[in-house]
Coordinates of C-alpha atoms in Angstrom, one line a residue:
M1 CA 25.4 3.7 -30.3
T2 CA 25.2 0.3 -32.1
I3 CA 22.9 -2.8 -31.7
H4 CA 24.9 -6.2 -32.1
L5 CA 23.0 -9.4 -33.3
S6 CA 24.5 -12.9 -32.5
K7 CA 24.2 -15.4 -35.1
T8 CA 21.5 -16.9 -33.5
Q9 CA 19.3 -13.5 -33.5
E10 CA 20.2 -13.3 -37.2
A11 CA 19.2 -16.5 -37.9
V12 CA 15.7 -15.8 -36.2
L13 CA 15.8 -12.3 -38.3
D14 CA 16.6 -14.5 -41.4
C15 CA 13.6 -17.1 -40.3
G16 CA 11.3 -14.1 -40.1
R17 CA 12.3 -13.0 -43.4
R18 CA 11.7 -16.3 -45.3
A19 CA 8.3 -16.8 -43.0
E20 CA 5.5 -18.0 -45.6
P21 CA 2.9 -16.6 -45.1
P22 CA 4.2 -13.0 -43.9
I23 CA 1.6 -12.1 -40.9
S24 CA 0.7 -8.9 -43.3
K25 CA 1.6 -8.1 -46.9
G26 CA 4.1 -5.3 -47.5
C27 CA 7.2 -4.3 -45.1
R28 CA 7.3 -4.1 -41.6
T29 CA 10.1 -1.8 -40.4
I30 CA 11.3 -1.7 -36.7
C31 CA 13.8 1.4 -36.5
C32 CA 15.9 2.3 -33.3
N33 CA 16.9 6.1 -34.1
R34 CA 19.8 6.6 -31.9
M35 CA 22.7 8.7 -32.8
G36 CA 22.1 8.5 -36.0
T37 CA 21.9 4.4 -36.1
H38 CA 18.7 3.1 -38.8
Y39 CA 18.0 -0.8 -39.0
K40 CA 15.5 -2.3 -41.0
L41 CA 13.4 -5.8 -40.4
S42 CA 11.8 -6.6 -43.4
Q43 CA 9.2 -9.1 -43.5
L44 CA 9.6 -10.1 -39.8
S45 CA 6.8 -12.6 -38.9
L46 CA 5.4 -12.4 -35.6
I47 CA 4.1 -15.7 -35.4
N48 CA 7.0 -18.1 -36.6
C49 CA 9.5 -15.9 -34.6
S50 CA 8.1 -15.2 -31.3
I51 CA 11.0 -13.9 -29.2
L52 CA 13.4 -11.6 -30.4
V53 CA 16.6 -10.5 -28.1
F54 CA 18.7 -7.5 -28.7
K55 CA 21.7 -6.6 -26.7
C56 CA 22.1 -2.8 -26.7
D57 CA 24.3 -0.6 -25.2
S58 CA 21.7 1.4 -23.5
Q59 CA 18.9 0.9 -21.3
N60 CA 16.9 3.5 -22.5
T61 CA 17.3 1.8 -25.9
L62 CA 15.9 -1.0 -25.0
V63 CA 12.9 0.1 -23.4
A64 CA 12.3 2.1 -26.3
L65 CA 12.5 -1.0 -28.3
V66 CA 9.9 -2.7 -26.5
T67 CA 7.4 -0.1 -26.6
F68 CA 7.7 0.5 -30.4
L69 CA 7.3 -3.9 -30.5
V70 CA 4.5 -3.3 -28.3
Q71 CA 2.7 -0.6 -30.6
F72 CA 3.6 -2.9 -33.6
C73 CA 1.9 -6.3 -32.5
L74 CA -1.5 -3.6 -31.7
N75 CA -1.3 -2.3 -34.9
V76 CA -0.9 -5.7 -36.7
L77 CA -3.6 -6.9 -34.6
I78 CA -6.0 -3.7 -35.4
M79 CA -5.2 -4.4 -39.0
N80 CA -6.3 -7.9 -38.8
K81 CA -9.5 -6.8 -37.5
K82 CA -9.9 -4.4 -40.1
S83 CA -9.1 -6.9 -42.8
L84 CA -10.8 -9.9 -41.6
G85 CA -14.2 -8.1 -42.7
I86 CA -12.5 -7.1 -45.9
H87 CA -11.6 -10.9 -46.5
L88 CA -15.0 -12.2 -45.7
M89 CA -16.7 -9.8 -48.4
N90 CA -14.3 -10.4 -50.8
R91 CA -15.1 -14.2 -51.1
L92 CA -18.6 -14.0 -50.9
S93 CA -20.8 -13.5 -53.8
Y94 CA -23.6 -10.6 -53.7
P95 CA -26.7 -13.0 -52.7
Q96 CA -24.3 -14.6 -49.7
K97 CA -23.3 -10.9 -48.8
F98 CA -26.9 -9.7 -48.7
T99 CA -27.9 -12.8 -47.0
L100 CA -25.3 -12.1 -44.3
I101 CA -26.2 -8.4 -44.0
G102 CA -30.0 -9.2 -43.9
F103 CA -29.3 -11.7 -41.3
L104 CA -27.2 -10.0 -38.8
F105 CA -29.6 -6.8 -39.1
A106 CA -32.4 -9.3 -38.7
I107 CA -31.0 -10.5 -35.2
P108 CA -31.2 -7.1 -33.3
L109 CA -34.3 -6.3 -35.0
T110 CA -36.1 -9.6 -33.8
L111 CA -34.5 -9.1 -30.6
V112 CA -36.0 -5.9 -30.0
M113 CA -39.6 -6.8 -31.1
Y114 CA -39.4 -10.0 -29.3
L115 CA -38.7 -8.0 -25.8
L116 CA -41.2 -5.3 -27.0
I117 CA -43.8 -7.7 -27.8
S118 CA -43.2 -9.9 -24.9
E119 CA -43.6 -6.5 -22.5
I120 CA -46.8 -5.4 -24.2
N121 CA -48.0 -9.1 -23.7
S122 CA -47.0 -9.0 -19.9
R123 CA -48.9 -5.8 -19.7
V124 CA -52.2 -7.6 -21.5
D125 CA -51.7 -10.5 -19.1
F126 CA -51.0 -8.1 -16.0
A127 CA -54.7 -6.1 -16.4
Q128 CA -56.3 -9.5 -17.5
K129 CA -55.6 -11.1 -14.2
E130 CA -56.9 -7.9 -12.7
I131 CA -60.0 -8.3 -14.5
Y132 CA -60.0 -12.2 -13.3
G133 CA -59.5 -10.5 -9.6
N134 CA -62.1 -8.6 -10.2
Q135 CA -64.7 -11.1 -11.3
Y136 CA -63.8 -13.7 -8.3
L137 CA -64.2 -10.4 -6.0
R138 CA -67.8 -10.0 -7.5
S139 CA -68.9 -13.3 -6.3
L140 CA -67.6 -12.8 -2.9
R141 CA -69.4 -9.5 -2.5
Q142 CA -72.6 -11.4 -1.6
L143 CA -70.9 -13.5 1.0
R144 CA -69.7 -10.0 2.7
E145 CA -73.5 -8.8 2.5
Y146 CA -75.3 -11.6 3.6
I147 CA -72.8 -13.1 6.5
P148 CA -72.9 -10.2 8.8
K149 CA -76.9 -10.3 8.5
L150 CA -76.9 -13.9 9.6
Q151 CA -75.2 -13.1 12.4
Q152 CA -77.5 -10.3 13.5
L153 CA -80.5 -13.0 13.5
N154 CA -79.4 -14.8 16.8
Y155 CA -79.6 -11.2 18.3
Q156 CA -83.2 -10.6 16.5
G157 CA -85.2 -12.3 19.6
L158 CA -83.7 -9.9 22.4
N159 CA -85.7 -7.4 21.4
P160 CA -89.4 -7.6 19.7
N161 CA -89.6 -4.1 18.4
F162 CA -87.6 -4.8 15.6
S163 CA -89.0 -5.8 12.2
K164 CA -89.4 -9.3 11.0
P165 CA -86.7 -10.0 8.9
D166 CA -85.8 -12.6 6.7
P167 CA -85.9 -16.2 8.1
S168 CA -82.2 -17.6 8.4
G169 CA -83.0 -20.3 6.4
N170 CA -83.4 -17.8 3.4
L171 CA -80.3 -16.2 4.1
E172 CA -78.5 -19.5 4.3
A173 CA -80.4 -20.8 1.0
K174 CA -78.6 -17.2 -0.7
I175 CA -75.4 -17.9 0.9
D176 CA -75.4 -21.5 -0.3
A177 CA -76.0 -20.1 -3.9
N178 CA -73.2 -18.0 -3.8
F179 CA -71.1 -20.3 -2.7
Q180 CA -71.7 -22.6 -5.3
S181 CA -71.4 -19.7 -7.7
L182 CA -68.4 -18.8 -6.1
A183 CA -67.1 -22.7 -6.4
K184 CA -67.7 -22.3 -10.2
I185 CA -65.6 -19.1 -10.6
D186 CA -63.0 -20.9 -8.4
R187 CA -63.0 -23.6 -10.9
Q188 CA -62.0 -21.4 -13.7
L189 CA -59.8 -19.1 -11.7
G190 CA -58.2 -21.1 -9.4
K191 CA -55.0 -22.0 -11.0
I192 CA -54.9 -18.4 -12.2
L193 CA -55.6 -16.9 -8.8
F194 CA -54.2 -19.8 -6.4
S195 CA -57.2 -19.5 -4.6
T196 CA -58.5 -23.0 -4.1
Q197 CA -56.9 -23.9 -1.0
K198 CA -58.5 -20.9 0.7
F199 CA -61.9 -21.1 -0.8
N200 CA -62.3 -24.9 0.4
A201 CA -61.2 -23.8 4.0
T202 CA -63.7 -21.1 3.7
Y203 CA -66.3 -23.4 2.7
Q204 CA -65.5 -26.1 5.2
D205 CA -66.0 -23.5 7.9
W206 CA -69.4 -22.6 6.4
Q207 CA -70.4 -26.2 6.3
N208 CA -69.6 -26.6 9.9
F209 CA -71.2 -23.3 10.7
K210 CA -74.4 -24.2 9.4
L211 CA -74.3 -28.0 11.1
R212 CA -73.4 -26.7 14.5
R213 CA -75.0 -23.3 14.9
S214 CA -78.0 -24.2 17.0
Q215 CA -75.6 -26.0 19.3
W216 CA -73.4 -23.2 20.2
S217 CA -73.9 -20.2 22.7
L218 CA -74.2 -16.8 21.6
E219 CA -70.4 -16.4 22.6
T220 CA -68.9 -19.7 20.7
Y221 CA -71.4 -18.3 17.5
D222 CA -69.7 -14.9 17.4
F223 CA -66.3 -16.0 17.6
V224 CA -67.4 -18.9 14.9
Y225 CA -68.6 -15.9 12.9
H226 CA -65.7 -13.9 12.9
K227 CA -63.4 -16.5 12.3
L228 CA -65.4 -17.3 9.2
A229 CA -65.7 -13.4 8.2
A230 CA -62.0 -13.3 8.9
N231 CA -61.4 -16.2 6.3
I232 CA -63.5 -14.3 3.9
N233 CA -61.7 -11.3 4.4
K234 CA -58.2 -13.2 3.8
L235 CA -59.7 -15.0 0.5
S236 CA -60.3 -11.4 -0.5
A237 CA -56.9 -10.3 0.1
H238 CA -55.3 -13.2 -1.4
V239 CA -57.0 -12.7 -4.6
G240 CA -56.2 -8.9 -5.0
D241 CA -52.6 -10.0 -4.1
T242 CA -52.4 -12.7 -6.9
S243 CA -54.3 -10.9 -9.3
N244 CA -51.8 -7.9 -9.4
L245 CA -54.7 -5.7 -8.0
I246 CA -52.7 -4.3 -5.4
L247 CA -49.7 -3.8 -7.9
D248 CA -51.8 -1.5 -10.4
P249 CA -49.9 0.8 -11.9
D250 CA -52.2 4.0 -12.9
L251 CA -53.5 6.4 -10.4
D252 CA -57.3 5.9 -11.2
T253 CA -57.4 2.3 -11.3
Y254 CA -55.1 1.9 -8.0
Y255 CA -57.2 4.2 -6.2
L256 CA -60.7 2.4 -7.2
M257 CA -58.5 -0.8 -6.4
D258 CA -58.0 0.7 -3.1
A259 CA -61.5 1.6 -2.6
T260 CA -62.8 -1.6 -3.7
L261 CA -60.2 -3.9 -1.7
L262 CA -59.3 -2.3 1.2
K263 CA -61.4 1.0 2.2
I264 CA -64.5 -0.6 1.7
P265 CA -64.8 -3.8 2.8
E266 CA -62.9 -2.2 5.8
M267 CA -65.7 0.6 6.3
Q268 CA -68.1 -2.6 6.4
K269 CA -66.4 -4.6 8.9
L270 CA -66.9 -1.2 11.2
L271 CA -70.1 -1.0 10.2
S272 CA -71.0 -4.6 11.1
E273 CA -69.4 -4.2 14.4
I274 CA -71.8 -1.0 15.3
R275 CA -74.6 -2.6 14.0
L276 CA -73.9 -5.6 16.4
I277 CA -73.3 -3.6 19.5
S278 CA -76.4 -1.6 18.6
R279 CA -78.5 -4.5 18.2
K280 CA -77.1 -6.2 21.2
N281 CA -77.7 -3.3 23.7
S282 CA -80.9 -2.1 21.6
L283 CA -83.4 -2.7 24.9
R284 CA -80.9 -0.5 27.3
S285 CA -81.4 3.3 27.1
D286 CA -77.6 4.0 28.5
A287 CA -74.1 2.2 27.6
T288 CA -71.4 1.2 29.7
S289 CA -68.1 3.2 29.6
E290 CA -66.3 0.7 27.8
E291 CA -69.4 0.3 25.5
R292 CA -69.4 4.0 24.8
A293 CA -65.6 3.9 24.2
K294 CA -65.9 1.3 21.5
L295 CA -68.4 3.0 19.8
I296 CA -66.2 6.1 19.6
T297 CA -63.2 4.1 18.6
L298 CA -65.0 2.6 16.0
A299 CA -66.6 6.2 14.9
D300 CA -63.4 7.7 14.7
K301 CA -61.7 4.7 12.8
L302 CA -64.9 5.0 10.3
R303 CA -64.3 8.8 10.0
E304 CA -60.5 8.4 8.9
L305 CA -61.4 5.7 6.3
N306 CA -63.8 7.9 5.0
K307 CA -61.8 10.5 4.7
D308 CA -58.9 8.6 3.3
L309 CA -61.3 7.4 1.1
A310 CA -62.5 10.9 -0.4
I311 CA -59.2 12.0 -0.9
N312 CA -58.3 9.1 -2.6
M313 CA -61.0 9.1 -5.3
E314 CA -60.3 12.7 -5.8
V315 CA -56.9 11.8 -6.9
G316 CA -58.0 9.1 -9.1
F317 CA -60.8 11.3 -10.9
H318 CA -57.9 13.9 -11.4
N319 CA -55.8 11.4 -12.9
N320 CA -58.3 9.7 -15.3
P321 CA -57.6 10.2 -19.0
H322 CA -60.6 8.6 -19.8
G323 CA -62.8 11.0 -18.0
N324 CA -65.1 8.3 -16.8
L325 CA -64.8 8.1 -13.2
R326 CA -66.1 11.7 -11.9
P327 CA -69.6 11.5 -14.0
K328 CA -70.1 7.7 -13.0
L329 CA -69.0 8.0 -9.2
S330 CA -68.5 11.2 -7.7
E331 CA -72.5 11.2 -6.9
H332 CA -72.5 7.7 -5.2
L333 CA -69.3 9.0 -3.5
R334 CA -71.0 12.2 -2.0
K335 CA -73.8 10.2 -0.7
F336 CA -71.4 7.5 0.7
N337 CA -69.5 10.5 2.8
S338 CA -72.5 12.3 3.9
V339 CA -74.2 9.1 5.3
V340 CA -70.8 8.3 7.0
E341 CA -70.6 11.4 8.2
Q342 CA -74.3 11.4 9.7
L343 CA -73.4 8.5 11.4
T344 CA -70.1 9.4 13.1
G345 CA -71.8 13.0 14.2
Q346 CA -74.3 11.0 16.0
I347 CA -71.8 8.5 17.7
D348 CA -69.8 11.2 18.5
K349 CA -72.2 12.7 21.0
L350 CA -71.0 9.8 23.3
I351 CA -68.1 11.6 24.2
Y352 CA -70.5 13.9 26.7
P353 CA -71.2 11.3 29.8
T354 CA -75.0 12.7 29.7
A355 CA -75.5 11.8 26.2
V356 CA -78.3 9.2 25.0
V357 CA -77.3 6.3 23.4
E358 CA -79.4 6.2 20.7
Y359 CA -78.8 2.4 19.2
Y360 CA -82.1 2.6 17.0
A361 CA -80.6 5.9 15.3
Y362 CA -77.0 3.9 15.2
L363 CA -78.7 0.6 13.5
D364 CA -80.7 2.7 11.3
G365 CA -77.7 4.9 10.4
S366 CA -75.2 1.9 9.9
D367 CA -78.1 0.1 7.6
R368 CA -78.1 2.9 5.2
V369 CA -74.3 3.4 5.6
I370 CA -73.8 -0.4 4.4
A371 CA -76.8 0.0 1.8
S372 CA -74.8 3.0 0.2
S373 CA -71.4 1.0 0.5
F374 CA -72.4 -1.7 -1.5
Q375 CA -73.7 0.3 -4.2
L376 CA -70.4 2.6 -4.4
W377 CA -68.6 -1.0 -4.3
D378 CA -70.6 -2.0 -7.6
E379 CA -70.0 1.1 -9.2
N380 CA -66.0 1.3 -8.8
L381 CA -65.9 -2.3 -9.5
N382 CA -67.5 -2.0 -13.0
E383 CA -65.7 1.4 -13.6
L384 CA -62.3 -0.7 -12.7
D385 CA -63.3 -3.3 -15.1
F386 CA -63.8 -0.6 -17.8
L387 CA -60.6 0.8 -17.2
L388 CA -58.7 -2.5 -17.2
Q389 CA -60.3 -3.3 -20.8
K390 CA -59.9 -0.1 -22.1
R391 CA -56.0 -0.4 -21.0
I392 CA -56.1 -4.0 -22.5
D393 CA -57.3 -2.6 -25.9
N394 CA -54.5 0.2 -25.9
F395 CA -52.2 -2.3 -25.6
V396 CA -53.6 -4.4 -28.2
A397 CA -54.0 -1.4 -30.7
K398 CA -50.1 -0.3 -29.4
K399 CA -49.1 -3.7 -30.6
Q400 CA -50.9 -4.0 -34.0
I401 CA -49.5 -0.6 -34.7
I402 CA -46.0 -1.5 -34.0
L403 CA -46.4 -4.8 -36.1
I404 CA -47.9 -2.9 -39.1
F405 CA -45.3 -0.6 -39.0
V406 CA -42.4 -3.1 -38.7
S407 CA -44.0 -5.1 -41.3
I408 CA -44.2 -1.9 -43.7
I409 CA -40.5 -0.6 -42.7
L410 CA -39.3 -4.5 -43.1
A411 CA -40.8 -4.9 -46.6
M412 CA -39.6 -1.5 -47.9
V413 CA -36.0 -2.7 -46.1
I414 CA -36.4 -5.8 -48.4
Y415 CA -37.9 -4.1 -51.2
L416 CA -34.4 -2.0 -50.9
F417 CA -32.2 -4.9 -50.6
V418 CA -33.7 -6.4 -53.4
S419 CA -33.7 -3.1 -56.1
F420 CA -30.1 -2.4 -54.6
Y421 CA -29.1 -6.1 -55.5
R422 CA -30.7 -6.2 -59.1
S423 CA -29.1 -2.8 -59.7
V424 CA -25.6 -4.1 -58.6
M425 CA -26.1 -7.2 -60.8
Q426 CA -27.2 -5.2 -63.6
T427 CA -24.0 -3.1 -63.5
V428 CA -22.2 -6.1 -63.6
F429 CA -24.2 -7.8 -66.3
V430 CA -23.6 -4.3 -68.1
L431 CA -19.7 -4.2 -67.4
D432 CA -19.5 -8.0 -68.2
E433 CA -21.3 -7.8 -71.8
A434 CA -19.0 -4.4 -72.4
S435 CA -16.0 -6.1 -71.7
K436 CA -17.1 -9.1 -74.2
K437 CA -17.6 -6.4 -76.9
M438 CA -14.5 -4.8 -76.3
A439 CA -12.8 -8.2 -76.4
N440 CA -14.2 -9.0 -79.9
G441 CA -13.0 -5.9 -81.4
N442 CA -15.4 -3.1 -80.3
V443 CA -13.4 -0.9 -78.2
G444 CA -15.4 2.0 -79.1
Y445 CA -18.6 0.7 -77.0
K446 CA -19.7 2.6 -74.3
I447 CA -22.0 2.0 -71.0
I448 CA -24.9 4.3 -70.2
L449 CA -26.3 3.7 -66.6
D450 CA -28.4 6.2 -64.6
N451 CA -25.9 5.6 -61.7
R452 CA -24.4 8.0 -59.1
D453 CA -23.1 5.7 -56.1
E454 CA -19.6 4.0 -56.5
L455 CA -20.8 1.6 -59.0
G456 CA -21.6 4.4 -61.2
Q457 CA -18.1 5.7 -60.5
V458 CA -16.8 2.1 -61.9
V459 CA -18.9 2.4 -64.8
S460 CA -17.6 6.1 -65.9
S461 CA -13.8 4.6 -64.9
F462 CA -14.4 2.1 -67.4
N463 CA -15.9 4.2 -70.1
K464 CA -12.7 6.4 -69.7
I465 CA -10.8 3.2 -70.1
A466 CA -12.9 2.4 -73.1
D467 CA -11.9 5.8 -74.2
A468 CA -8.5 5.7 -73.7
L469 CA -8.4 2.4 -75.6
V470 CA -10.3 4.2 -78.5
G471 CA -7.4 6.8 -78.2
A472 CA -5.0 4.4 -78.7
N473 CA -6.3 2.5 -81.3
Q474 CA -6.4 5.3 -83.2
E475 CA -2.8 6.8 -82.5
I476 CA -2.0 2.8 -83.6
S477 CA -3.8 3.1 -86.7
V478 CA -2.4 6.7 -87.6
L479 CA 0.9 5.0 -86.7
N480 CA 0.2 2.2 -89.0
D481 CA -0.8 4.3 -92.1
R482 CA 2.5 6.4 -91.4
L483 CA 4.4 3.2 -91.3
K484 CA 2.8 2.0 -94.7
A485 CA 3.3 5.5 -96.3
E486 CA 6.7 5.5 -95.1
N487 CA 7.3 1.8 -96.4
V488 CA 5.7 2.9 -100.0
R489 CA 8.1 6.3 -99.7
M490 CA 10.9 4.1 -99.2
S491 CA 10.3 1.1 -101.7
A492 CA 9.7 4.4 -104.3
E493 CA 13.4 5.5 -103.4
L494 CA 14.8 2.2 -103.4
D495 CA 13.4 2.0 -107.0
V496 CA 14.5 5.1 -108.2
T497 CA 18.2 4.1 -106.5
R498 CA 18.1 1.1 -108.1
K499 CA 17.3 2.8 -111.6
I500 CA 20.3 5.1 -111.3
Q501 CA 22.7 2.3 -110.2
Q502 CA 21.7 0.7 -113.3
M503 CA 22.4 3.4 -115.3
L504 CA 25.5 4.4 -114.0
L505 CA 26.8 1.0 -113.5
P506 CA 28.4 -0.7 -116.5
K507 CA 26.4 -3.7 -117.9
D508 CA 27.7 -7.2 -117.7
R509 CA 28.4 -7.5 -121.3
E510 CA 30.6 -3.9 -121.1
L511 CA 32.2 -5.2 -118.0
N512 CA 32.9 -8.5 -119.8
E513 CA 34.6 -6.6 -122.3
V514 CA 36.4 -4.5 -120.2
V515 CA 37.7 -7.9 -119.0
G516 CA 38.5 -9.2 -121.7
L517 CA 40.4 -6.1 -122.9
I518 CA 42.4 -6.1 -119.6
L519 CA 43.5 -9.5 -119.7
R520 CA 44.9 -8.8 -123.2
D521 CA 47.1 -6.1 -122.3
S522 CA 48.4 -7.6 -119.5
W523 CA 49.1 -11.2 -121.6
S524 CA 50.5 -8.8 -124.4
L525 CA 52.9 -7.1 -121.4
L526 CA 53.6 -10.4 -120.2
M527 CA 54.7 -11.3 -123.6
K528 CA 57.1 -8.6 -124.3

């Protein structure tokens, strides 16, 4: 099995070998091990040489090679991602490193803190808006009490047995004063609760009611009154919606809201209808079947609302962590439930055709129920304000605790960062001083640091290097001493050898004499 490379492909490989800079350090090896064949491509640049085509004798070998190339590319990409951080850190000073790490650490912390504080602030604003709603509803409370009384004044003259009520002018003055107080509240909270438009419409209806009331018949008067009462109820419901009261998240405050905003006002509306029917027909000793059916229906609705109110308030009492509802409201709730049961019990007798209609008893009973309902309503609203303020205080306390805790942790982190930086810089400074002293010849200088981290290992390695240098220096000194001793010995031996040579070898004079003798003998021989 062989892989044939054309000249163009060899040029591509050569281009990859000569690519500067290569995609990574070291060698990148591509191997095709098939039938003992092994090929190595060294320093292959995947940037400069993006296409490399092999002609293989086998399709399986080509598939294996492509798979290997894909894996190789993925490994290179992963390697580059890992080396990016190392590359960055190697080019930053320690202050820059700590600044970068601190900044990256601060971003998610800041985001989490922002979201957490924003959530707490939104809950505080949510509860505060509920308090604003209660403040607005408290101003509407008098209107819901006085306007039904004003309606009944038109029927006061039908029965001289009724006690003399307050003149209509007194009630109108009270209602006007209440509207002025409500207008002041609306100027403060209208933009928050979006109630100004509905308040203005209700106030305009009241002005028309005052101007034309004397000109209307009883039927027209009742129609306009119902419209005015409906507008007041719509305004109350609108405030409950825009002030988040209807969305209260806790069981205790939710059922207080339910009683204050829904149940008690609806029961007061039914009681007003019962009173109006009783006042219209008070001179009669009997009632038509339609009137009986209407009274029974109203009593049945009143009874159902009374049961629902008792059940819901009990749930609120049971889920009241502060434990303030049962002591403050249970007695008022019990009295209210009791008078409602008495009134509905009297009206329930009308299911028997022979039962006598007791309009005076209905009027007296409904008056007592309405008075008790307003007492319960006032107490409910006060406790609701108390719980909402407690909730706000808890949120504010949690926010302060979180801020204090985070501030302490942040201070500790900054302190540790600074301490770590100073520790690193101290180690670097000591190493720099030690290297300078060793460069000046003090190779025996050792660094003493109480570090047990990686920098301590660096210091330990530095000390080992110093010890090795000291040992090497000592060995060099010993060798130098040995060389010196050897040089002295060799010098002495040379001197002895030279003296022996001088003793053994003839001197110059003797050599000259010998040479002279030799020359004379030679000359004598030649002459013969």
